mmCIF file of C-alpha atoms in Angstrom:
data_model
loop_
_atom_site.group_PDB
_atom_site.id
_atom_site.type_symbol
_atom_site.label_atom_id
_atom_site.label_comp_id
_atom_site.label_asym_id
_atom_site.label_seq_id
_atom_site.Cartn_x
_atom_site.Cartn_y
_atom_site.Cartn_z
ATOM 1 C CA MET A 1 2.853 19.560 58.984
ATOM 2 C CA ALA A 2 3.831 16.684 56.665
ATOM 3 C CA LYS A 3 6.910 16.870 54.507
ATOM 4 C CA TRP A 4 6.036 16.205 50.839
ATOM 5 C CA GLY A 5 9.561 15.694 49.589
ATOM 6 C CA SER A 6 11.258 17.035 46.518
ATOM 7 C CA CYS A 7 10.597 16.472 42.832
ATOM 8 C CA ASP A 8 12.948 16.603 39.859
ATOM 9 C CA PHE A 9 11.133 17.882 36.778
ATOM 10 C CA ARG A 10 14.042 17.394 34.328
ATOM 11 C CA GLN A 11 12.698 14.049 33.099
ATOM 12 C CA LEU A 12 9.239 15.521 32.539
ATOM 13 C CA LYS A 13 10.835 18.378 30.624
ATOM 14 C CA GLY A 14 12.722 15.820 28.485
ATOM 15 C CA LEU A 15 9.465 13.952 27.816
ATOM 16 C CA GLN A 16 7.815 17.201 26.787
ATOM 17 C CA ASP A 17 10.646 17.885 24.329
ATOM 18 C CA LYS A 18 10.295 14.426 22.777
ATOM 19 C CA ILE A 19 6.533 14.796 22.456
ATOM 20 C CA ASN A 20 7.072 18.145 20.733
ATOM 21 C CA GLN A 21 9.156 16.276 18.149
ATOM 22 C CA LEU A 22 5.966 14.505 17.048
ATOM 23 C CA LYS A 23 4.837 17.491 15.036
ATOM 24 C CA GLU A 24 1.982 17.476 12.587
ATOM 25 C CA ASP A 25 4.438 17.401 9.669
ATOM 26 C CA ASP A 26 6.118 14.290 11.039
ATOM 27 C CA ALA A 27 2.759 12.596 11.545
ATOM 28 C CA GLU A 28 1.743 13.466 7.976
ATOM 29 C CA ALA A 29 4.966 12.014 6.577
ATOM 30 C CA PHE A 30 4.525 8.906 8.718
ATOM 31 C CA CYS A 31 0.949 8.362 7.463
ATOM 32 C CA ARG A 32 2.053 8.799 3.859
ATOM 33 C CA ALA A 33 4.884 6.306 4.363
ATOM 34 C CA CYS A 34 2.410 3.802 5.835
ATOM 35 C CA ALA A 35 0.054 4.264 2.881
ATOM 36 C CA LYS A 36 2.934 3.747 0.436
ATOM 37 C CA GLU A 37 4.040 0.576 2.174
ATOM 38 C CA LEU A 38 0.517 -0.873 2.193
ATOM 39 C CA ALA A 39 0.061 0.015 -1.489
ATOM 40 C CA ALA A 40 3.385 -1.597 -2.394
ATOM 41 C CA ARG A 41 2.433 -4.753 -0.482
ATOM 42 C CA LEU A 42 -0.950 -4.850 -2.238
ATOM 43 C CA LEU A 43 0.699 -4.467 -5.637
ATOM 44 C CA ALA A 44 3.145 -7.263 -4.843
ATOM 45 C CA LYS A 45 0.288 -9.578 -3.838
ATOM 46 C CA VAL A 46 -1.825 -8.709 -6.884
ATOM 47 C CA ILE A 47 1.061 -9.135 -9.314
ATOM 48 C CA LYS A 48 1.961 -12.529 -7.881
ATOM 49 C CA ARG A 49 -1.666 -13.677 -8.084
ATOM 50 C CA THR A 50 -2.340 -12.394 -11.635
ATOM 51 C CA PRO A 51 -2.412 -15.211 -14.192
ATOM 52 C CA VAL A 52 -0.134 -15.223 -17.221
ATOM 53 C CA GLY A 53 -1.595 -16.312 -20.543
ATOM 54 C CA ASP A 54 -0.123 -19.417 -22.138
ATOM 55 C CA TYR A 55 -0.239 -19.155 -25.930
ATOM 56 C CA PRO A 56 1.034 -21.533 -28.599
ATOM 57 C CA SER A 57 4.192 -20.279 -30.277
ATOM 58 C CA SER A 58 2.402 -20.254 -33.641
ATOM 59 C CA THR A 59 0.164 -17.356 -32.526
ATOM 60 C CA GLY A 60 3.048 -14.971 -31.886
ATOM 61 C CA LYS A 61 1.376 -13.778 -28.663
ATOM 62 C CA ASN A 62 3.364 -13.298 -25.500
ATOM 63 C CA GLY A 63 1.722 -13.825 -22.075
ATOM 64 C CA GLY A 64 2.128 -11.570 -19.059
ATOM 65 C CA THR A 65 0.631 -8.322 -20.351
ATOM 66 C CA LEU A 66 -1.996 -8.272 -17.610
ATOM 67 C CA ARG A 67 0.591 -8.981 -14.905
ATOM 68 C CA ARG A 68 2.920 -6.247 -16.172
ATOM 69 C CA GLY A 69 0.035 -3.784 -16.364
ATOM 70 C CA TRP A 70 -0.514 -3.242 -12.639
ATOM 71 C CA THR A 71 0.283 0.335 -11.629
ATOM 72 C CA ALA A 72 -0.769 2.964 -9.162
ATOM 73 C CA LYS A 73 -2.757 5.715 -10.810
ATOM 74 C CA SER A 74 -0.938 9.018 -10.791
ATOM 75 C CA GLU A 75 -0.382 12.121 -12.844
ATOM 76 C CA ARG A 76 2.960 10.588 -13.851
ATOM 77 C CA GLU A 77 1.290 7.412 -15.120
ATOM 78 C CA ALA A 78 3.076 7.660 -18.458
ATOM 79 C CA GLU A 79 6.397 7.410 -16.606
ATOM 80 C CA LEU A 80 5.238 4.462 -14.547
ATOM 81 C CA THR A 81 4.581 2.028 -17.348
ATOM 82 C CA ALA A 82 4.630 -1.122 -15.262
ATOM 83 C CA VAL A 83 5.205 -2.130 -11.711
ATOM 84 C CA PHE A 84 8.888 -2.766 -11.029
ATOM 85 C CA GLY A 85 9.541 -2.252 -14.722
ATOM 86 C CA GLY A 86 12.133 -0.114 -16.418
ATOM 87 C CA GLY A 87 14.864 -1.173 -14.020
ATOM 88 C CA GLN A 88 13.112 0.303 -10.997
ATOM 89 C CA GLY A 89 13.321 -1.673 -7.787
ATOM 90 C CA GLY A 90 10.275 -2.268 -5.606
ATOM 91 C CA GLY A 91 11.354 0.313 -3.039
ATOM 92 C CA ALA A 92 11.928 2.970 -5.695
ATOM 93 C CA TYR A 93 8.516 2.310 -7.187
ATOM 94 C CA ALA A 94 6.817 2.420 -3.781
ATOM 95 C CA ASN A 95 8.438 5.785 -3.048
ATOM 96 C CA SER A 96 7.149 7.183 -6.336
ATOM 97 C CA LEU A 97 3.487 6.426 -5.533
ATOM 98 C CA GLU A 98 1.213 9.412 -5.217
ATOM 99 C CA ILE A 99 -0.811 9.527 -2.022
ATOM 100 C CA LYS A 100 -4.014 11.578 -1.986
ATOM 101 C CA LYS A 101 -5.401 12.770 1.340
ATOM 102 C CA VAL A 102 -9.190 12.956 1.459
ATOM 103 C CA GLY A 103 -10.381 14.122 4.876
ATOM 104 C CA ASN A 104 -8.641 11.854 7.381
ATOM 105 C CA THR A 105 -8.044 9.124 4.806
ATOM 106 C CA TYR A 106 -4.996 8.512 2.632
ATOM 107 C CA GLU A 107 -5.754 6.982 -0.763
ATOM 108 C CA VAL A 108 -3.721 5.248 -3.454
ATOM 109 C CA GLU A 109 -5.580 4.061 -6.526
ATOM 110 C CA ILE A 110 -4.294 0.757 -7.899
ATOM 111 C CA VAL A 111 -5.208 0.267 -11.568
ATOM 112 C CA ASN A 112 -4.619 -2.082 -14.449
ATOM 113 C CA PRO A 113 -5.146 -0.329 -17.794
ATOM 114 C CA CYS A 114 -5.543 -3.592 -19.745
ATOM 115 C CA SER A 115 -8.982 -3.594 -21.309
ATOM 116 C CA TYR A 116 -9.721 -7.150 -20.180
ATOM 117 C CA ALA A 117 -8.543 -6.862 -16.555
ATOM 118 C CA SER A 118 -12.074 -6.686 -15.126
ATOM 119 C CA TYR A 119 -13.095 -9.798 -17.086
ATOM 120 C CA VAL A 120 -10.225 -11.800 -15.625
ATOM 121 C CA GLU A 121 -10.987 -10.421 -12.145
ATOM 122 C CA TYR A 122 -14.740 -11.084 -12.065
ATOM 123 C CA GLY A 123 -15.312 -13.661 -14.807
ATOM 124 C CA HIS A 124 -16.915 -13.503 -18.238
ATOM 125 C CA ARG A 125 -18.995 -15.372 -20.782
ATOM 126 C CA THR A 126 -17.261 -17.535 -23.340
ATOM 127 C CA ARG A 127 -17.386 -16.781 -27.043
ATOM 128 C CA GLY A 128 -20.834 -17.598 -28.291
ATOM 129 C CA GLY A 129 -22.317 -16.943 -24.845
ATOM 130 C CA LYS A 130 -22.880 -20.602 -23.970
ATOM 131 C CA GLY A 131 -20.471 -20.907 -21.044
ATOM 132 C CA TRP A 132 -18.900 -18.967 -18.210
ATOM 133 C CA VAL A 133 -15.260 -18.500 -17.222
ATOM 134 C CA ASN A 134 -14.923 -17.946 -13.474
ATOM 135 C CA GLY A 135 -13.049 -14.892 -12.258
ATOM 136 C CA ARG A 136 -9.598 -15.136 -10.671
ATOM 137 C CA TYR A 137 -10.316 -12.388 -8.068
ATOM 138 C CA MET A 138 -6.632 -11.470 -7.849
ATOM 139 C CA MET A 139 -7.315 -7.943 -6.558
ATOM 140 C CA THR A 140 -10.212 -8.937 -4.309
ATOM 141 C CA ILE A 141 -8.323 -11.744 -2.563
ATOM 142 C CA SER A 142 -5.147 -9.665 -2.244
ATOM 143 C CA GLU A 143 -7.100 -6.804 -0.706
ATOM 144 C CA GLN A 144 -8.765 -9.152 1.797
ATOM 145 C CA GLU A 145 -5.372 -10.605 2.779
ATOM 146 C CA LEU A 146 -3.920 -7.133 3.268
ATOM 147 C CA ASP A 147 -6.914 -6.089 5.390
ATOM 148 C CA VAL A 148 -6.059 -8.909 7.781
ATOM 149 C CA GLN A 149 -2.323 -8.140 7.807
ATOM 150 C CA SER A 150 -2.452 -4.327 7.869
ATOM 151 C CA PRO A 151 -3.071 -3.830 11.621
ATOM 152 C CA ALA A 152 0.094 -5.772 12.485
ATOM 153 C CA ILE A 153 2.095 -3.995 9.766
ATOM 154 C CA LEU A 154 0.946 -0.578 10.941
ATOM 155 C CA GLU A 155 1.540 -1.445 14.596
ATOM 156 C CA ARG A 156 5.148 -2.480 13.872
ATOM 157 C CA LYS A 157 5.713 0.692 11.870
ATOM 158 C CA LEU A 158 4.197 2.870 14.611
ATOM 159 C CA LEU A 159 6.265 1.196 17.355
ATOM 160 C CA LYS A 160 9.428 1.745 15.326
ATOM 161 C CA TYR A 161 8.493 5.391 14.700
ATOM 162 C CA LEU A 162 7.734 6.057 18.376
ATOM 163 C CA GLY A 163 10.854 4.124 19.410
ATOM 164 C CA ASP A 164 12.974 6.336 17.172
ATOM 165 C CA VAL A 165 11.487 9.458 18.760
ATOM 166 C CA PHE A 166 11.562 8.402 22.417
ATOM 167 C CA ASN A 167 14.846 6.472 22.397
ATOM 168 C CA ALA A 168 16.784 9.215 20.636
#
């Protein structure tokens, strides 16, 4: 009869323990952290791309209202008056975002409460209706850029997360 040898199952037991560390709660927290990071990156792109109005000093108007208006919709929206405003850093703002889980999807709603935001985004008629002002598509373009970048961002985050679990 053939001799099959011996087997040491301690390493398999260690692997099982590390896999057990990847609990559902940890996965949920990881997914929420990923959603927050993607939302923060989208906000940063949109804010940078949003135009600032240039007004003559005689009008008394100050540009930048649209740019300062970008927020993530939440129940605490009154507290979050503007992105990175009120002395909050970008990381602090990103951590305050509310993530809503719908089925297997995590959602963050990015909004700009300025009444004219959609006109700047998609374009509008001029006064008198004779001409057309093209849209700036700041949200649309930023979202398309993030769609391209998000797989690499999520892969890096997942590798770091799994590395932390399995190298511990």
